Each structure stands twice: as C-alpha cells, then as structure tokens.
CSV table of C-alpha atoms in Angstrom, one decimal:
chain,number,residue,atom,x,y,z
A,44,MET,CA,37.2,-0.5,47.7
A,45,LYS,CA,34.7,1.7,49.2
A,46,PRO,CA,31.3,0.1,49.8
A,47,THR,CA,28.0,1.2,48.5
A,48,LEU,CA,24.9,2.0,50.5
A,49,LEU,CA,21.6,0.7,49.1
A,50,VAL,CA,18.4,2.3,50.4
A,51,LEU,CA,15.0,0.6,50.1
A,52,ALA,CA,12.8,3.5,49.5
A,53,ALA,CA,9.9,2.2,47.4
A,54,GLY,CA,7.6,1.2,50.1
A,55,MET,CA,4.0,2.4,50.1
A,56,GLY,CA,3.8,3.8,53.7
A,57,SER,CA,0.4,2.3,54.3
A,58,ARG,CA,0.7,2.5,58.0
A,59,TYR,CA,2.3,6.0,58.0
A,60,GLY,CA,-0.3,7.4,55.6
A,61,GLY,CA,2.1,9.2,53.2
A,62,VAL,CA,5.5,9.2,51.5
A,63,LYS,CA,7.5,8.9,54.8
A,64,GLN,CA,10.8,8.5,52.9
A,65,ILE,CA,10.9,12.2,52.1
A,66,ASP,CA,9.1,13.7,55.0
A,67,SER,CA,11.0,16.6,56.7
A,68,VAL,CA,12.3,15.9,60.2
A,69,GLY,CA,15.5,18.1,60.3
A,70,GLN,CA,15.9,21.8,61.2
A,71,ASN,CA,16.6,22.7,57.5
A,72,GLY,CA,14.1,20.4,55.9
A,73,GLU,CA,16.3,17.4,56.0
A,74,CYS,CA,14.7,13.9,55.7
A,75,LEU,CA,15.6,10.8,57.9
A,76,LEU,CA,17.6,9.5,54.8
A,77,ASP,CA,19.7,12.8,54.8
A,78,PHE,CA,21.2,11.7,58.0
A,79,ALA,CA,21.6,8.0,56.9
A,80,ALA,CA,23.6,9.3,53.9
A,81,TYR,CA,25.6,11.7,56.0
A,82,ASP,CA,26.5,8.9,58.5
A,83,ALA,CA,27.5,6.6,55.6
A,84,LEU,CA,29.6,9.2,54.0
A,85,LYS,CA,31.4,9.8,57.3
A,86,ALA,CA,31.7,6.2,57.8
A,87,GLY,CA,33.5,5.6,54.5
A,88,PHE,CA,31.0,4.6,52.1
A,89,GLY,CA,31.6,5.8,48.5
A,90,LYS,CA,28.2,5.8,46.9
A,91,VAL,CA,24.5,5.7,47.8
A,92,ILE,CA,21.8,4.1,45.6
A,93,TYR,CA,18.2,4.7,46.3
A,94,ILE,CA,15.3,2.3,45.1
A,95,ILE,CA,12.2,4.3,44.7
A,96,ARG,CA,8.9,4.3,42.9
A,97,LYS,CA,8.4,6.1,39.7
A,98,ASP,CA,5.4,8.1,41.0
A,99,ILE,CA,7.6,9.9,43.8
A,100,GLU,CA,10.5,10.7,41.5
A,101,LYS,CA,9.7,14.5,41.4
A,102,ASP,CA,9.2,15.0,45.0
A,103,PHE,CA,12.1,12.6,45.9
A,104,ARG,CA,14.5,14.6,43.9
A,105,GLU,CA,13.2,18.0,45.1
A,106,ARG,CA,13.0,17.0,48.9
A,107,LEU,CA,16.2,14.7,49.1
A,108,PHE,CA,18.1,13.4,46.1
A,109,ASP,CA,19.3,16.6,44.5
A,110,ARG,CA,20.7,17.8,47.9
A,111,VAL,CA,22.5,14.5,48.6
A,112,ALA,CA,23.8,14.2,45.1
A,113,ARG,CA,25.6,17.5,45.5
A,114,ASN,CA,27.5,16.1,48.4
A,115,MET,CA,28.2,12.6,47.5
A,116,ASP,CA,28.0,10.0,44.7
A,117,ALA,CA,24.4,9.2,44.3
A,118,GLU,CA,21.9,7.6,42.0
A,119,TYR,CA,18.5,5.9,42.0
A,120,VAL,CA,16.6,3.0,40.3
A,121,PHE,CA,12.9,2.2,40.2
A,122,GLN,CA,10.9,-0.7,41.6
A,123,SER,CA,7.5,-1.5,40.5
A,124,HIS,CA,5.4,-4.6,40.7
A,125,GLU,CA,6.3,-5.2,37.0
A,126,SER,CA,10.2,-5.0,37.5
A,127,LEU,CA,12.1,-8.2,36.6
A,128,LEU,CA,8.9,-10.0,35.4
A,129,THR,CA,8.3,-11.5,31.9
A,130,GLU,CA,5.4,-10.4,29.9
A,131,GLU,CA,3.4,-13.6,30.9
A,132,GLN,CA,4.2,-12.9,34.6
A,133,ILE,CA,3.0,-9.3,34.2
A,134,LYS,CA,-0.2,-10.5,32.9
A,135,LEU,CA,-0.7,-13.0,35.7
A,136,SER,CA,0.1,-10.4,38.4
A,137,ALA,CA,-2.1,-7.6,36.9
A,138,ALA,CA,-4.3,-7.3,40.0
A,139,ARG,CA,-1.3,-6.4,42.0
A,140,THR,CA,-0.6,-2.7,42.9
A,141,LYS,CA,2.4,-2.8,45.2
A,142,PRO,CA,6.1,-3.8,44.8
A,143,TRP,CA,7.2,-7.3,45.6
A,144,GLY,CA,9.1,-6.5,48.8
A,145,THR,CA,12.7,-6.0,50.0
A,146,ALA,CA,14.5,-8.9,48.4
A,147,HIS,CA,13.0,-7.9,45.1
A,148,ALA,CA,14.0,-4.4,45.7
A,149,VAL,CA,17.6,-5.3,46.1
A,150,LEU,CA,17.6,-7.2,42.8
A,151,CYS,CA,16.3,-4.1,41.0
A,152,ALA,CA,19.6,-2.5,41.7
A,153,GLU,CA,21.8,-5.5,40.8
A,154,LYS,CA,23.1,-4.0,37.6
A,155,GLN,CA,24.2,-0.8,39.5
A,156,ILE,CA,26.2,-2.5,42.1
A,157,HIS,CA,29.9,-3.6,41.4
A,158,GLU,CA,31.3,-3.7,45.0
A,159,PRO,CA,30.2,-4.9,48.4
A,160,PHE,CA,27.2,-3.1,49.6
A,161,ALA,CA,25.0,-2.5,52.7
A,162,VAL,CA,21.2,-2.4,52.6
A,163,ILE,CA,19.0,-0.2,54.8
A,164,ASN,CA,15.3,0.7,55.2
A,165,SER,CA,14.3,4.3,54.3
A,166,ASP,CA,12.3,4.8,57.5
A,167,ASP,CA,14.7,3.6,60.2
A,168,TYR,CA,17.4,5.4,62.2
A,169,TYR,CA,20.5,3.1,62.5
A,170,GLY,CA,23.1,5.3,64.1
A,171,ARG,CA,26.6,6.3,62.7
A,172,SER,CA,28.4,3.6,64.7
A,173,ALA,CA,26.4,0.9,62.8
A,174,PHE,CA,27.6,2.3,59.4
A,175,GLU,CA,31.2,2.4,60.7
A,176,THR,CA,31.1,-1.2,61.9
A,177,LEU,CA,29.5,-2.6,58.8
A,178,GLY,CA,31.6,-0.3,56.4
A,179,ARG,CA,34.9,-1.7,57.9
A,180,HIS,CA,33.6,-5.3,57.3
A,181,LEU,CA,32.6,-4.6,53.7
A,182,ALA,CA,35.7,-2.7,52.8
A,183,ALA,CA,37.7,-5.8,53.7
A,184,LEU,CA,35.7,-8.1,51.3
A,185,ASN,CA,36.3,-8.9,47.8
A,186,ASN,CA,33.5,-9.3,45.3
A,187,ASP,CA,33.5,-13.2,45.6
A,188,SER,CA,33.5,-13.4,49.4
A,189,THR,CA,30.8,-15.4,51.2
A,190,GLU,CA,31.5,-13.7,54.5
A,191,HIS,CA,28.4,-11.4,54.6
A,192,ALA,CA,27.3,-9.5,57.7
A,193,MET,CA,24.4,-7.8,59.5
A,194,VAL,CA,24.0,-5.4,62.3
A,195,GLY,CA,21.5,-6.5,64.9
A,196,TYR,CA,19.5,-4.5,67.5
A,197,VAL,CA,18.0,-5.3,70.9
A,198,LEU,CA,14.2,-5.9,70.2
A,199,ASP,CA,12.8,-3.7,73.0
A,200,LYS,CA,14.9,-0.7,71.7
A,201,THR,CA,13.4,-1.1,68.1
A,202,MET,CA,9.7,-1.0,69.0
A,203,SER,CA,7.0,1.7,68.7
A,204,ARG,CA,4.4,2.5,71.3
A,205,ASN,CA,2.1,3.7,68.5
A,206,GLY,CA,1.5,0.1,67.0
A,207,SER,CA,3.0,-3.2,65.9
A,208,VAL,CA,6.4,-3.5,64.0
A,209,SER,CA,7.8,-6.2,61.8
A,210,ARG,CA,11.1,-7.6,62.8
A,211,GLY,CA,13.4,-10.5,61.8
A,212,VAL,CA,14.2,-12.5,65.2
A,213,CYS,CA,17.7,-13.8,65.1
A,214,THR,CA,19.5,-16.8,66.5
A,215,VAL,CA,23.0,-16.1,66.9
A,216,LYS,CA,25.8,-18.6,67.7
A,217,ASP,CA,29.6,-17.7,68.0
A,218,GLY,CA,29.0,-14.2,66.6
A,219,ARG,CA,27.3,-15.6,63.5
A,220,LEU,CA,23.6,-15.8,62.3
A,221,GLU,CA,22.2,-19.3,62.9
A,222,SER,CA,18.8,-18.5,61.8
A,223,ILE,CA,16.2,-15.6,61.3
A,224,VAL,CA,12.5,-15.7,61.5
A,225,GLU,CA,10.5,-12.8,60.2
A,226,ASN,CA,7.9,-11.8,62.9
A,227,LEU,CA,5.3,-9.6,61.1
A,228,LYS,CA,3.4,-8.4,64.1
A,229,ILE,CA,5.4,-7.5,67.4
A,230,TYR,CA,3.8,-5.1,69.8
A,231,PHE,CA,3.6,-4.0,73.3
A,232,GLU,CA,0.8,-5.3,75.6
A,233,GLY,CA,1.2,-3.2,78.7
A,234,ASP,CA,4.8,-4.0,79.5
A,235,LYS,CA,4.8,-7.4,77.7
A,236,VAL,CA,6.4,-7.8,74.3
A,237,ILE,CA,4.1,-9.9,72.1
A,238,SER,CA,4.6,-11.6,68.8
A,239,GLU,CA,1.6,-12.9,66.8
A,240,ILE,CA,2.3,-15.7,64.4
A,241,ASP,CA,-0.6,-17.6,62.8
A,242,ASP,CA,-3.0,-15.8,65.2
A,243,LYS,CA,-1.1,-17.3,68.2
A,244,LYS,CA,0.3,-15.0,70.8
A,245,ILE,CA,3.9,-15.6,72.0
A,246,GLN,CA,5.6,-13.5,74.7
A,247,LEU,CA,9.2,-12.5,74.0
A,248,THR,CA,11.7,-11.2,76.3
A,249,GLY,CA,12.4,-8.0,74.4
A,250,LYS,CA,16.1,-8.7,74.6
A,251,GLU,CA,16.2,-10.8,71.4
A,252,THR,CA,18.6,-9.7,68.7
A,253,VAL,CA,16.5,-8.6,65.7
A,254,SER,CA,17.2,-7.5,62.2
A,255,MET,CA,16.4,-4.0,61.1
A,256,ASN,CA,17.3,-4.9,57.5
A,257,LEU,CA,20.8,-3.6,58.0
A,258,PHE,CA,22.7,-6.1,56.0
A,259,GLY,CA,26.0,-6.2,54.2
A,260,PHE,CA,26.8,-8.4,51.2
A,261,SER,CA,29.4,-8.9,48.6
A,262,PRO,CA,28.0,-9.0,45.0
A,263,LYS,CA,28.4,-12.9,45.3
A,264,ALA,CA,25.1,-12.8,47.3
A,265,PHE,CA,23.2,-12.0,44.0
A,266,GLU,CA,23.4,-15.6,43.1
A,267,GLN,CA,21.2,-16.5,46.1
A,268,PHE,CA,18.9,-13.5,45.6
A,269,ASN,CA,18.2,-14.5,42.1
A,270,GLU,CA,17.5,-18.1,42.9
A,271,TYR,CA,15.1,-17.2,45.7
A,272,TRP,CA,13.4,-14.7,43.5
A,273,GLU,CA,12.8,-17.2,40.6
A,274,ASN,CA,11.2,-19.6,43.1
A,275,PHE,CA,9.3,-17.1,44.8
A,276,ILE,CA,7.6,-15.6,41.7
A,277,LYS,CA,6.8,-18.9,40.3
A,278,GLU,CA,4.8,-19.8,43.5
A,279,ASN,CA,3.4,-16.3,44.1
A,280,VAL,CA,2.9,-14.5,40.7
A,281,THR,CA,-0.9,-14.2,41.3
A,282,ALA,CA,-0.6,-13.1,44.9
A,283,GLU,CA,-1.6,-9.6,45.4
A,284,LYS,CA,0.2,-9.1,48.8
A,285,LYS,CA,2.8,-11.6,49.3
A,286,GLU,CA,6.3,-10.2,49.5
A,287,ALA,CA,9.9,-11.5,49.0
A,288,LEU,CA,11.6,-10.6,51.9
A,289,LEU,CA,15.3,-9.7,52.5
A,290,PRO,CA,15.6,-11.6,55.8
A,291,VAL,CA,14.5,-14.8,54.1
A,292,VAL,CA,17.3,-14.5,51.6
A,293,ALA,CA,19.8,-14.1,54.5
A,294,GLY,CA,18.4,-17.2,56.1
A,295,ASP,CA,18.7,-19.2,52.9
A,296,ILE,CA,22.4,-18.2,52.4
A,297,ILE,CA,23.1,-19.9,55.8
A,298,ARG,CA,20.7,-22.8,55.3
A,299,THR,CA,22.2,-23.8,52.0
A,300,GLY,CA,25.8,-23.4,53.2
A,301,ARG,CA,26.6,-20.8,50.5
A,302,GLY,CA,27.9,-18.2,53.0
A,303,SER,CA,27.9,-17.0,56.6
A,304,LEU,CA,26.5,-13.7,58.1
A,305,LYS,CA,28.7,-12.3,61.0
A,306,VAL,CA,26.5,-10.6,63.5
A,307,TYR,CA,27.5,-7.1,64.9
A,308,THR,CA,25.3,-5.9,67.7
A,309,SER,CA,24.3,-2.2,68.1
A,310,GLU,CA,23.0,-0.8,71.4
A,311,GLU,CA,21.5,2.2,69.6
A,312,SER,CA,17.9,2.9,70.4
A,313,TRP,CA,15.7,2.8,67.5
A,314,PHE,CA,13.5,5.6,66.1
A,315,GLY,CA,11.8,5.6,62.9
A,316,MET,CA,8.7,6.5,60.7
A,317,THR,CA,6.3,3.7,61.0
A,318,TYR,CA,3.3,5.6,62.1
A,319,PRO,CA,2.3,9.3,61.8
A,320,GLU,CA,2.7,9.7,65.5
A,321,ASP,CA,6.3,8.8,65.1
A,322,ARG,CA,7.3,11.8,63.2
A,323,GLU,CA,7.4,14.0,66.3
A,324,VAL,CA,9.5,11.5,68.1
A,325,VAL,CA,12.0,11.5,65.3
A,326,LYS,CA,12.2,15.3,65.1
A,327,SER,CA,12.9,15.4,68.8
A,328,GLU,CA,15.6,12.8,68.6
A,329,ILE,CA,17.2,14.5,65.8
A,330,ALA,CA,17.1,17.8,67.5
A,331,LYS,CA,18.8,16.3,70.5
A,332,LYS,CA,21.6,15.0,68.3
A,333,ILE,CA,22.1,18.4,66.8
A,334,THR,CA,22.1,20.0,70.2
A,335,SER,CA,24.8,17.4,71.4
A,336,GLY,CA,27.0,18.2,68.4
A,337,TYR,CA,26.6,14.8,67.0
A,338,TYR,CA,25.1,16.4,63.8
A,339,PRO,CA,26.0,20.0,62.6
A,340,GLU,CA,23.0,22.5,62.5
A,341,LYS,CA,23.3,22.5,58.8
A,342,LEU,CA,24.0,18.9,57.7
A,343,TRP,CA,25.2,19.6,54.2
A,344,GLU,CA,27.5,22.3,52.9
A,345,LYS,CA,25.7,22.7,49.5
C-alpha cells in the first residue's frame, strides 16, 4: 500500500509577508512544494493532498497544483476557521480570522485519507532521504497500526539567522519518542541557542532532536486527533489566536499509551521560507542541488 503525503499549506504567512507556499524558488518557476512532491513520488508515495485556504485557490492551482497533478495523483481540501465547527461554535468564534492550527488541518483531510500518511509543512525543505525513510515505515503499516513515526532533525540545523523559529523539542529513548514540547520562540543570540518560554530565557545546546512536523501516521491516529480537537475547541472556541498543534497530538498518543512513535533522525540541513530574507537562501540551495545533479534542471516532464 503506497502512503499518502499530506501537505499543510493553509497558513497565513504572517512573518513571511505573503503566500510563501506558492512563491517561486526554482529555475522554471517551481515552488518549494514542487520539490517535496517530486521527492515523495521518487520515494514511493502514491498521492499528495494539500490543505489550503479558499482565498488562495486560484493562485495555488496556477502556480503549483495543476503542474503537480499532471505528474502524480493529487488533490486539495480547504481549511478555514469554520471548518469542523458546529453552528454554535461558529458564532462563538466569529472574531477569529485565522485557521485553528496544524492538528485541525490534518482533521480537515480525514475523509480523503484511506491509508498510512505522512504530514509536512509547506514552507520547509526536508530532503529526499527523509521521505524515503518515512515512506518505508508507512508502507509496512496496516490501517489499524499504532506504530506511528516521525523524522527528527538536529536543532541548530533547522534555525534561521533572520529571526525566531517554532520547534517541537523531543526527548527520545531507545529510538522512540518519549515526549515532545512545543517551543514557540527559539533563536540565535550571538552563537547561543535560546528558547523563550513564559518570558524566561533557556539556553539550549543546539543538538537537541526537534520536530519539523514530518510525522507518519496510520489512519488509526485519527481517533486521537478527533478526541484532542473536541477537547481543544470546547476550551478555546472564543480564542482568537490559540492553535491546535500537531506535536501536541503526537505527545498525547504516547502519553495515553494508545501508540508509539519511532524516531528516525535526519542529518539534513534545513532551509525554508519563514522570513522574506529566507527566499534567496532557498533559491541558492535549490540551485546547488540542481547543479550537483540531485534534481534535474526541469523538475517535471509535463
């Protein structure tokens, strides 16, 4: 059974200042997501599903989707702040303008997923080896398996010199995830790696294993996603900025004993589109990979 790739592409891009999901970084107008789809296809994934906002649909199709869909099985679904809410919850959350976060995004695609699946962000570069590793794990699962997985990265290889990043800092024991704590503000202070939690500065080593939202689940995980979402929305329905986060669900799966997450580690150096200044870095890194033969000059045949 070929796994599916689920791409979280409904973010607002507030720090980037635009729709970074479909910003051109390749030599022929390709977006960062073109390279993710290409790598996933080469790694044995059978389908890609994008989660987007309705307001970017036209540009999304023109700049990315129609091209990818000519080369592999692809579809997209919408996420809005009204998705999955009751009429009463919609009224109570009327002041909210942004989607509810990454865990909510995954649930928006539940009806389209019928096989083990991987989840990625739309603005991060993961590397083909990560897709190959996770793809092999997922291809061996059945739909009721509780043996989920993630690919972790070394913290100091996933940071931007242009500002802070959000990372799930992981505790790993015997190759499995023991806990994950979302750190919403990690940044360089000179050569030091600093995390701010509740206005307190904590120095990290930079060698911690962190989540970049590259998770792999069987459909069984949707039970935990739905339970988490129901509890989250009851407590936060009037919140304008609170988000339901994917790493929290991963942590809940472990904490409740309903499953495990095998941790694979990638030594890839991250690059991504968090800040406007990052775009030139991404273009340069992609160009290097094309020059080395890692990617062809023309990514897609059609």
